[in-house]
Amino acid sequence: MKFTLLFIFVLTTTNIIASDSTYFSCKYRYTFQKDSTKSEIKSNDIMILLINKMSSIYYSELKQLGTSNFQKKQLDEKTQNAPLKIGPENAQEGASFFMSSDPEIININYINGEISVTNKFLEDSYGYKESIEVPKWDIATDTITILNQLCQRATTTYKGRNYEVWFALSIPISKGPWLLNGLPGLILKANDAKNQFVFECIELNTSNDITNEFRPYSNVRFVSKSMYKEKKRLFSQNLVEFLKSNGISVKNSSGDQIVRPNKPYNPIDLSK
Amino acid sequence: MFPRKTRVLFDKWYGCLKATKKMKKLMFICTFTILALFASASTASTKKISPLTQKVEVTAKKVNSTVVWDVTVTCGNGYTFTSCCYSSYSSAQNAGWALYFAICE
């Protein structure tokens, strides 16, 4: 009798552990516009969404690969000063570490309903936390097929932009790319009304091999959302000014401090 | 078919050969085709292997008895700038490449 009970206990526990660690993953092609006035210039990234029962993680695969390869390069004396190969086709060489579109890592905890957004600005990691905000969706009747999945259309206004999304009826996971959530199925395609931000699922699988390369940022300093957004804006718009605000100078060969004009900045999140 | 000057030059090159006019024409075409092929191949390879002139060099120095690192970046067009001061070699190198992309690209 004791043995049977023990057997049932072990079996149940193993099953719970297995189901909790099982990831459902979706790989998205993320196309975005850094300059809102230049619709002809688009940037690309590959984003990974990993979901289990309690949480989800959303991050840039190119950034992870680039960081990992750049760090390997730095540890090797022979290659640490070698030039980086530049261009999106060489993203895995480490260049994406700097070129990556969206180095933000979004972690959503469904148990306490909290979103944690973290980012690394050179050596310093910053982040903010906020509660999950579910958009108000208008679900339409139109359907399309994406990756052999029948998807239904829905629209919303979220974080200052209007979105049209397509969610899979047969995947009952109410998640999606970036912070989009709250539909009866997994969002496989999403775009804002101006097509400045487009997410397209290009691969669906349930393997957890994909998590091997993922490294969360360490020693994250959590600040208010407004402070985080200000740091992100300055870092993206004017690196020289960002360094200057941290007491680091950037001088030309004559010894004068370099002054750079601001670069275009078009954040996906327009909320305060 | 060819201008007179070219024909004279060509006759000088191949004068030692006892070839017919048709053969000479053929040899002339072949020679120039091969030369053109070599020229295009060498141009293409030059583009591919053109040396990267950009550099990110990190140097250590002492400021008030503390070791700090600075990084000197050279863009592809030769423009050079220096950023100072970082607390480690790797942070200087990270910043150097980030500055490269921000300023040179």
GROMACS .gro file of C-alpha atoms in nm:
model
  377
    1MET     CA    1   0.000   0.000   0.000
    2LYS     CA    2   0.281   0.238   0.105
    3PHE     CA    3   0.471   0.155  -0.211
    4THR     CA    4   0.166   0.225  -0.429
    5LEU     CA    5   0.110   0.563  -0.263
    6LEU     CA    6   0.477   0.653  -0.304
    7PHE     CA    7   0.463   0.548  -0.668
    8ILE     CA    8   0.155   0.764  -0.733
    9PHE     CA    9   0.321   1.059  -0.553
   10VAL     CA   10   0.641   1.030  -0.758
   11LEU     CA   11   0.443   0.996  -1.080
   12THR     CA   12   0.229   1.302  -1.005
   13THR     CA   13   0.526   1.517  -0.899
   14THR     CA   14   0.725   1.423  -1.211
   15ASN     CA   15   0.428   1.508  -1.429
   16ILE     CA   16   0.384   1.851  -1.265
   17ILE     CA   17   0.755   1.935  -1.302
   18ALA     CA   18   0.756   1.821  -1.664
   19SER     CA   19   0.449   2.024  -1.755
   20ASP     CA   20   0.578   2.337  -1.579
   21SER     CA   21   0.912   2.330  -1.754
   22THR     CA   22   0.760   2.264  -2.094
   23TYR     CA   23   0.793   2.570  -2.308
   24PHE     CA   24   0.576   2.667  -2.595
   25SER     CA   25   0.778   2.890  -2.820
   26CYS     CA   26   0.712   3.116  -3.110
   27LYS     CA   27   0.975   3.285  -3.326
   28TYR     CA   28   0.871   3.619  -3.473
   29ARG     CA   29   1.020   3.824  -3.751
   30TYR     CA   30   1.009   4.178  -3.616
   31THR     CA   31   1.019   4.462  -3.870
   32PHE     CA   32   1.028   4.812  -3.734
   33GLN     CA   33   1.088   5.170  -3.833
   34LYS     CA   34   1.348   5.362  -3.635
   35ASP     CA   35   1.258   5.688  -3.806
   36SER     CA   36   0.884   5.756  -3.816
   37THR     CA   37   0.932   5.991  -4.115
   38LYS     CA   38   1.113   5.736  -4.334
   39SER     CA   39   0.873   5.453  -4.407
   40GLU     CA   40   1.106   5.312  -4.674
   41ILE     CA   41   1.380   5.228  -4.421
   42LYS     CA   42   1.297   4.927  -4.206
   43SER     CA   43   1.505   4.732  -3.957
   44ASN     CA   44   1.468   4.366  -3.872
   45ASP     CA   45   1.516   4.142  -3.576
   46ILE     CA   46   1.422   3.791  -3.472
   47MET     CA   47   1.227   3.774  -3.147
   48ILE     CA   48   1.157   3.469  -2.933
   49LEU     CA   49   0.851   3.423  -2.714
   50LEU     CA   50   0.878   3.143  -2.459
   51ILE     CA   51   0.572   3.052  -2.262
   52ASN     CA   52   0.510   2.816  -1.975
   53LYS     CA   53   0.221   2.790  -1.730
   54MET     CA   54   0.345   3.059  -1.495
   55SER     CA   55   0.540   3.304  -1.705
   56SER     CA   56   0.662   3.414  -2.045
   57ILE     CA   57   0.987   3.564  -2.173
   58TYR     CA   58   1.020   3.771  -2.488
   59TYR     CA   59   1.364   3.864  -2.620
   60SER     CA   60   1.575   3.927  -2.929
   61GLU     CA   61   1.749   3.616  -3.056
   62LEU     CA   62   2.000   3.822  -3.257
   63LYS     CA   63   2.093   4.025  -2.952
   64GLN     CA   64   2.145   3.708  -2.745
   65LEU     CA   65   2.360   3.543  -3.013
   66GLY     CA   66   2.552   3.864  -3.079
   67THR     CA   67   2.623   3.923  -2.710
   68SER     CA   68   2.729   3.565  -2.655
   69ASN     CA   69   2.964   3.565  -2.957
   70PHE     CA   70   3.103   3.908  -2.871
   71GLN     CA   71   3.182   3.792  -2.519
   72LYS     CA   72   3.356   3.481  -2.653
   73LYS     CA   73   3.558   3.710  -2.881
   74GLN     CA   74   3.654   3.934  -2.590
   75LEU     CA   75   3.785   3.638  -2.389
   76ASP     CA   76   4.011   3.528  -2.673
   77GLU     CA   77   4.330   3.734  -2.685
   78LYS     CA   78   4.376   3.661  -3.055
   79THR     CA   79   4.039   3.798  -3.158
   80GLN     CA   80   3.951   4.057  -2.895
   81ASN     CA   81   4.082   4.350  -3.100
   82ALA     CA   82   3.980   4.216  -3.438
   83PRO     CA   83   3.725   4.428  -3.625
   84LEU     CA   84   3.363   4.322  -3.602
   85LYS     CA   85   3.203   4.217  -3.927
   86ILE     CA   86   2.938   4.475  -3.994
   87GLY     CA   87   2.595   4.433  -4.150
   88PRO     CA   88   2.282   4.241  -4.063
   89GLU     CA   89   2.415   3.933  -4.244
   90ASN     CA   90   2.695   3.921  -3.987
   91ALA     CA   91   2.468   3.968  -3.687
   92GLN     CA   92   2.592   3.650  -3.524
   93GLU     CA   93   2.951   3.776  -3.536
   94GLY     CA   94   2.869   4.018  -3.259
   95ALA     CA   95   2.772   4.328  -3.451
   96SER     CA   96   2.410   4.276  -3.353
   97PHE     CA   97   2.518   4.336  -2.996
   98PHE     CA   98   2.525   4.701  -3.090
   99MET     CA   99   2.293   4.708  -3.388
  100SER     CA  100   2.015   4.509  -3.230
  101SER     CA  101   1.683   4.674  -3.256
  102ASP     CA  102   1.527   4.583  -2.936
  103PRO     CA  103   1.752   4.462  -2.659
  104GLU     CA  104   1.461   4.471  -2.415
  105ILE     CA  105   1.376   4.152  -2.235
  106ILE     CA  106   1.012   4.127  -2.131
  107ASN     CA  107   0.929   3.886  -1.855
  108ILE     CA  108   0.564   3.838  -1.760
  109ASN     CA  109   0.473   3.663  -1.437
  110TYR     CA  110   0.113   3.540  -1.461
  111ILE     CA  111   0.099   3.444  -1.094
  112ASN     CA  112   0.139   3.797  -0.959
  113GLY     CA  113   0.030   3.974  -1.280
  114GLU     CA  114   0.354   4.165  -1.315
  115ILE     CA  115   0.553   4.266  -1.621
  116SER     CA  116   0.925   4.320  -1.588
  117VAL     CA  117   1.105   4.503  -1.869
  118THR     CA  118   1.486   4.499  -1.857
  119ASN     CA  119   1.749   4.645  -2.083
  120LYS     CA  120   2.124   4.689  -2.094
  121PHE     CA  121   2.280   5.023  -2.176
  122LEU     CA  122   2.645   4.925  -2.227
  123GLU     CA  123   2.755   4.807  -1.883
  124ASP     CA  124   2.451   4.910  -1.684
  125SER     CA  125   2.128   4.714  -1.675
  126TYR     CA  126   1.807   4.900  -1.602
  127GLY     CA  127   1.448   4.790  -1.581
  128TYR     CA  128   1.099   4.872  -1.462
  129LYS     CA  129   0.801   4.676  -1.341
  130GLU     CA  130   0.432   4.732  -1.400
  131SER     CA  131   0.105   4.542  -1.385
  132ILE     CA  132  -0.022   4.348  -1.686
  133GLU     CA  133  -0.248   4.570  -1.894
  134VAL     CA  134  -0.495   4.379  -2.110
  135PRO     CA  135  -0.600   4.573  -2.420
  136LYS     CA  136  -0.970   4.605  -2.510
  137TRP     CA  137  -1.002   4.396  -2.824
  138ASP     CA  138  -1.259   4.416  -3.102
  139ILE     CA  139  -1.276   4.068  -3.251
  140ALA     CA  140  -1.378   4.053  -3.618
  141THR     CA  141  -1.496   3.755  -3.820
  142ASP     CA  142  -1.230   3.759  -4.095
  143THR     CA  143  -0.982   3.473  -4.099
  144ILE     CA  144  -0.651   3.387  -4.265
  145THR     CA  145  -0.408   3.094  -4.240
  146ILE     CA  146  -0.061   3.147  -4.094
  147LEU     CA  147   0.176   2.850  -4.058
  148ASN     CA  148  -0.117   2.616  -4.121
  149GLN     CA  149  -0.309   2.771  -3.832
  150LEU     CA  150  -0.648   2.931  -3.890
  151CYS     CA  151  -0.627   3.282  -3.747
  152GLN     CA  152  -0.895   3.537  -3.667
  153ARG     CA  153  -0.859   3.914  -3.683
  154ALA     CA  154  -0.878   4.152  -3.386
  155THR     CA  155  -0.804   4.521  -3.342
  156THR     CA  156  -0.719   4.745  -3.050
  157THR     CA  157  -0.554   5.066  -2.936
  158TYR     CA  158  -0.266   4.990  -2.703
  159LYS     CA  159   0.019   5.197  -2.560
  160GLY     CA  160  -0.060   5.483  -2.797
  161ARG     CA  161  -0.085   5.291  -3.124
  162ASN     CA  162  -0.364   5.117  -3.317
  163TYR     CA  163  -0.304   4.748  -3.383
  164GLU     CA  164  -0.446   4.481  -3.607
  165VAL     CA  165  -0.360   4.126  -3.501
  166TRP     CA  166  -0.433   3.770  -3.611
  167PHE     CA  167  -0.465   3.506  -3.339
  168ALA     CA  168  -0.463   3.128  -3.379
  169LEU     CA  169  -0.796   2.971  -3.289
  170SER     CA  170  -0.636   2.631  -3.225
  171ILE     CA  171  -0.364   2.755  -2.985
  172PRO     CA  172  -0.552   2.860  -2.670
  173ILE     CA  173  -0.272   3.073  -2.525
  174SER     CA  174  -0.370   3.436  -2.465
  175LYS     CA  175  -0.022   3.573  -2.534
  176GLY     CA  176   0.157   3.737  -2.820
  177PRO     CA  177   0.468   3.928  -2.923
  178TRP     CA  178   0.593   4.226  -2.719
  179LEU     CA  179   0.323   4.314  -2.462
  180LEU     CA  180   0.024   4.216  -2.673
  181ASN     CA  181  -0.202   3.974  -2.485
  182GLY     CA  182  -0.555   3.891  -2.383
  183LEU     CA  183  -0.703   3.716  -2.687
  184PRO     CA  184  -0.847   3.361  -2.685
  185GLY     CA  185  -0.552   3.238  -2.897
  186LEU     CA  186  -0.184   3.300  -2.953
  187ILE     CA  187  -0.115   3.608  -3.168
  188LEU     CA  188   0.075   3.498  -3.479
  189LYS     CA  189   0.076   3.827  -3.665
  190ALA     CA  190   0.046   4.186  -3.548
  191ASN     CA  191   0.105   4.526  -3.700
  192ASP     CA  192   0.027   4.884  -3.609
  193ALA     CA  193  -0.196   5.091  -3.836
  194LYS     CA  194   0.104   5.274  -3.989
  195ASN     CA  195   0.297   4.949  -4.045
  196GLN     CA  196   0.590   5.086  -3.846
  197PHE     CA  197   0.596   4.777  -3.621
  198VAL     CA  198   0.520   4.435  -3.766
  199PHE     CA  199   0.547   4.097  -3.590
  200GLU     CA  200   0.511   3.779  -3.794
  201CYS     CA  201   0.539   3.432  -3.646
  202ILE     CA  202   0.780   3.233  -3.862
  203GLU     CA  203   0.822   2.924  -3.648
  204LEU     CA  204   0.615   2.744  -3.387
  205ASN     CA  205   0.750   2.469  -3.170
  206THR     CA  206   0.737   2.327  -2.821
  207SER     CA  207   1.105   2.252  -2.783
  208ASN     CA  208   1.303   2.391  -2.492
  209ASP     CA  209   1.635   2.363  -2.678
  210ILE     CA  210   1.580   2.720  -2.783
  211THR     CA  211   1.629   2.842  -2.425
  212ASN     CA  212   1.992   2.728  -2.408
  213GLU     CA  213   2.135   3.051  -2.543
  214PHE     CA  214   1.914   3.280  -2.334
  215ARG     CA  215   2.090   3.485  -2.066
  216PRO     CA  216   1.891   3.737  -1.863
  217TYR     CA  217   2.060   4.064  -1.768
  218SER     CA  218   2.232   4.054  -1.431
  219ASN     CA  219   2.245   4.323  -1.160
  220VAL     CA  220   1.943   4.503  -1.300
  221ARG     CA  221   1.864   4.835  -1.136
  222PHE     CA  222   1.487   4.875  -1.127
  223VAL     CA  223   1.375   5.236  -1.165
  224SER     CA  224   1.046   5.413  -1.242
  225LYS     CA  225   0.907   5.361  -1.592
  226SER     CA  226   0.958   5.729  -1.678
  227MET     CA  227   1.324   5.720  -1.571
  228TYR     CA  228   1.378   5.399  -1.766
  229LYS     CA  229   1.217   5.549  -2.077
  230GLU     CA  230   1.433   5.859  -2.048
  231LYS     CA  231   1.751   5.649  -2.024
  232LYS     CA  232   1.643   5.442  -2.323
  233ARG     CA  233   1.563   5.754  -2.526
  234LEU     CA  234   1.898   5.918  -2.455
  235PHE     CA  235   2.090   5.595  -2.520
  236SER     CA  236   1.915   5.540  -2.855
  237GLN     CA  237   1.910   5.901  -2.966
  238ASN     CA  238   2.250   6.029  -2.860
  239LEU     CA  239   2.511   5.789  -2.724
  240VAL     CA  240   2.768   6.066  -2.676
  241GLU     CA  241   2.527   6.260  -2.452
  242PHE     CA  242   2.435   5.939  -2.269
  243LEU     CA  243   2.803   5.873  -2.190
  244LYS     CA  244   2.853   6.238  -2.095
  245SER     CA  245   2.567   6.208  -1.844
  246ASN     CA  246   2.763   5.917  -1.690
  247GLY     CA  247   3.083   6.123  -1.665
  248ILE     CA  248   3.250   5.977  -1.975
  249SER     CA  249   3.397   6.205  -2.239
  250VAL     CA  250   3.418   6.149  -2.614
  251LYS     CA  251   3.679   6.377  -2.772
  252ASN     CA  252   3.814   6.420  -3.123
  253SER     CA  253   4.186   6.420  -3.210
  254SER     CA  254   4.207   6.795  -3.124
  255GLY     CA  255   4.083   6.722  -2.773
  256ASP     CA  256   3.740   6.884  -2.818
  257GLN     CA  257   3.429   6.716  -2.682
  258ILE     CA  258   3.229   6.570  -2.972
  259VAL     CA  259   2.876   6.704  -3.012
  260ARG     CA  260   2.637   6.487  -3.211
  261PRO     CA  261   2.289   6.565  -3.340
  262ASN     CA  262   2.007   6.347  -3.206
  263LYS     CA  263   1.920   6.038  -3.408
  264PRO     CA  264   1.556   5.967  -3.491
  265TYR     CA  265   1.373   5.786  -3.214
  266ASN     CA  266   1.048   5.602  -3.264
  267PRO     CA  267   0.958   5.393  -2.958
  268ILE     CA  268   0.686   5.132  -2.991
  269ASP     CA  269   0.548   5.223  -2.649
  270LEU     CA  270   0.403   5.575  -2.657
  271SER     CA  271   0.243   5.552  -2.315
  272LYS     CA  272   0.373   5.758  -2.024
  273MET     CA  273   3.671   4.441  -8.833
  274PHE     CA  274   3.941   4.607  -8.616
  275PRO     CA  275   4.106   4.947  -8.662
  276ARG     CA  276   4.433   4.951  -8.853
  277LYS     CA  277   4.651   5.043  -8.554
  278THR     CA  278   4.516   4.751  -8.353
  279ARG     CA  279   4.571   4.516  -8.643
  280VAL     CA  280   4.935   4.630  -8.678
  281LEU     CA  281   4.996   4.581  -8.309
  282PHE     CA  282   4.825   4.248  -8.318
  283ASP     CA  283   5.033   4.138  -8.619
  284LYS     CA  284   5.347   4.231  -8.425
  285TRP     CA  285   5.239   4.014  -8.126
  286TYR     CA  286   5.147   3.716  -8.331
  287GLY     CA  287   5.381   3.783  -8.624
  288CYS     CA  288   5.599   3.496  -8.530
  289LEU     CA  289   5.311   3.257  -8.565
  290LYS     CA  290   5.214   3.128  -8.901
  291ALA     CA  291   4.842   3.168  -8.857
  292THR     CA  292   4.561   3.238  -9.094
  293LYS     CA  293   4.361   3.563  -9.072
  294LYS     CA  294   4.065   3.377  -8.923
  295MET     CA  295   4.286   3.217  -8.658
  296LYS     CA  296   4.444   3.552  -8.575
  297LYS     CA  297   4.100   3.705  -8.526
  298LEU     CA  298   4.002   3.417  -8.302
  299MET     CA  299   4.321   3.445  -8.095
  300PHE     CA  300   4.269   3.820  -8.061
  301ILE     CA  301   3.913   3.773  -7.935
  302CYS     CA  302   4.022   3.496  -7.696
  303THR     CA  303   4.307   3.709  -7.554
  304PHE     CA  304   4.080   4.003  -7.480
  305THR     CA  305   3.804   3.782  -7.339
  306ILE     CA  306   4.053   3.626  -7.095
  307LEU     CA  307   4.190   3.970  -7.003
  308ALA     CA  308   3.836   4.101  -6.941
  309LEU     CA  309   3.752   3.800  -6.725
  310PHE     CA  310   4.066   3.849  -6.513
  311ALA     CA  311   3.994   4.219  -6.476
  312SER     CA  312   3.636   4.162  -6.353
  313ALA     CA  313   3.746   3.882  -6.121
  314SER     CA  314   4.015   4.094  -5.961
  315THR     CA  315   3.773   4.387  -5.912
  316ALA     CA  316   3.520   4.158  -5.742
  317SER     CA  317   3.779   4.005  -5.510
  318THR     CA  318   3.915   4.351  -5.420
  319LYS     CA  319   3.567   4.447  -5.302
  320LYS     CA  320   3.540   4.136  -5.089
  321ILE     CA  321   3.878   4.145  -4.922
  322SER     CA  322   3.920   4.520  -4.889
  323PRO     CA  323   4.090   4.563  -4.552
  324LEU     CA  324   3.872   4.704  -4.278
  325THR     CA  325   4.026   5.026  -4.162
  326GLN     CA  326   3.806   5.072  -3.858
  327LYS     CA  327   3.976   5.013  -3.526
  328VAL     CA  328   3.880   5.004  -3.162
  329GLU     CA  329   4.186   5.019  -2.941
  330VAL     CA  330   4.175   5.007  -2.564
  331THR     CA  331   4.459   5.141  -2.352
  332ALA     CA  332   4.507   5.142  -1.978
  333LYS     CA  333   4.638   5.445  -1.790
  334LYS     CA  334   4.670   5.566  -1.433
  335VAL     CA  335   4.458   5.854  -1.309
  336ASN     CA  336   4.521   5.951  -0.946
  337SER     CA  337   4.686   5.613  -0.881
  338THR     CA  338   4.381   5.427  -1.017
  339VAL     CA  339   4.397   5.226  -1.338
  340VAL     CA  340   4.136   5.332  -1.594
  341TRP     CA  341   4.085   5.244  -1.957
  342ASP     CA  342   4.019   5.462  -2.255
  343VAL     CA  343   3.919   5.363  -2.603
  344THR     CA  344   4.027   5.513  -2.934
  345VAL     CA  345   3.800   5.454  -3.231
  346THR     CA  346   3.900   5.499  -3.593
  347CYS     CA  347   3.620   5.510  -3.848
  348GLY     CA  348   3.654   5.366  -4.197
  349ASN     CA  349   3.709   5.720  -4.332
  350GLY     CA  350   4.000   5.782  -4.093
  351TYR     CA  351   3.807   5.999  -3.843
  352THR     CA  352   3.944   5.927  -3.495
  353PHE     CA  353   3.808   5.997  -3.147
  354THR     CA  354   3.883   5.889  -2.793
  355SER     CA  355   3.648   5.815  -2.505
  356CYS     CA  356   3.760   5.817  -2.144
  357CYS     CA  357   3.741   5.676  -1.878
  358TYR     CA  358   3.613   5.324  -1.817
  359SER     CA  359   3.654   5.098  -1.517
  360SER     CA  360   3.745   4.784  -1.713
  361TYR     CA  361   3.894   4.672  -2.040
  362SER     CA  362   3.572   4.506  -2.154
  363SER     CA  363   3.351   4.806  -2.075
  364ALA     CA  364   3.588   5.029  -2.275
  365GLN     CA  365   3.574   4.789  -2.568
  366ASN     CA  366   3.195   4.761  -2.551
  367ALA     CA  367   3.161   5.138  -2.548
  368GLY     CA  368   3.415   5.167  -2.830
  369TRP     CA  369   3.214   4.949  -3.064
  370ALA     CA  370   2.886   5.112  -2.962
  371LEU     CA  371   3.043   5.453  -3.039
  372TYR     CA  372   3.169   5.317  -3.368
  373PHE     CA  373   2.814   5.230  -3.471
  374ALA     CA  374   2.675   5.556  -3.336
  375ILE     CA  375   2.930   5.790  -3.495
  376CYS     CA  376   3.099   5.617  -3.789
  377GLU     CA  377   2.803   5.431  -3.944
   0.00000   0.00000   0.00000
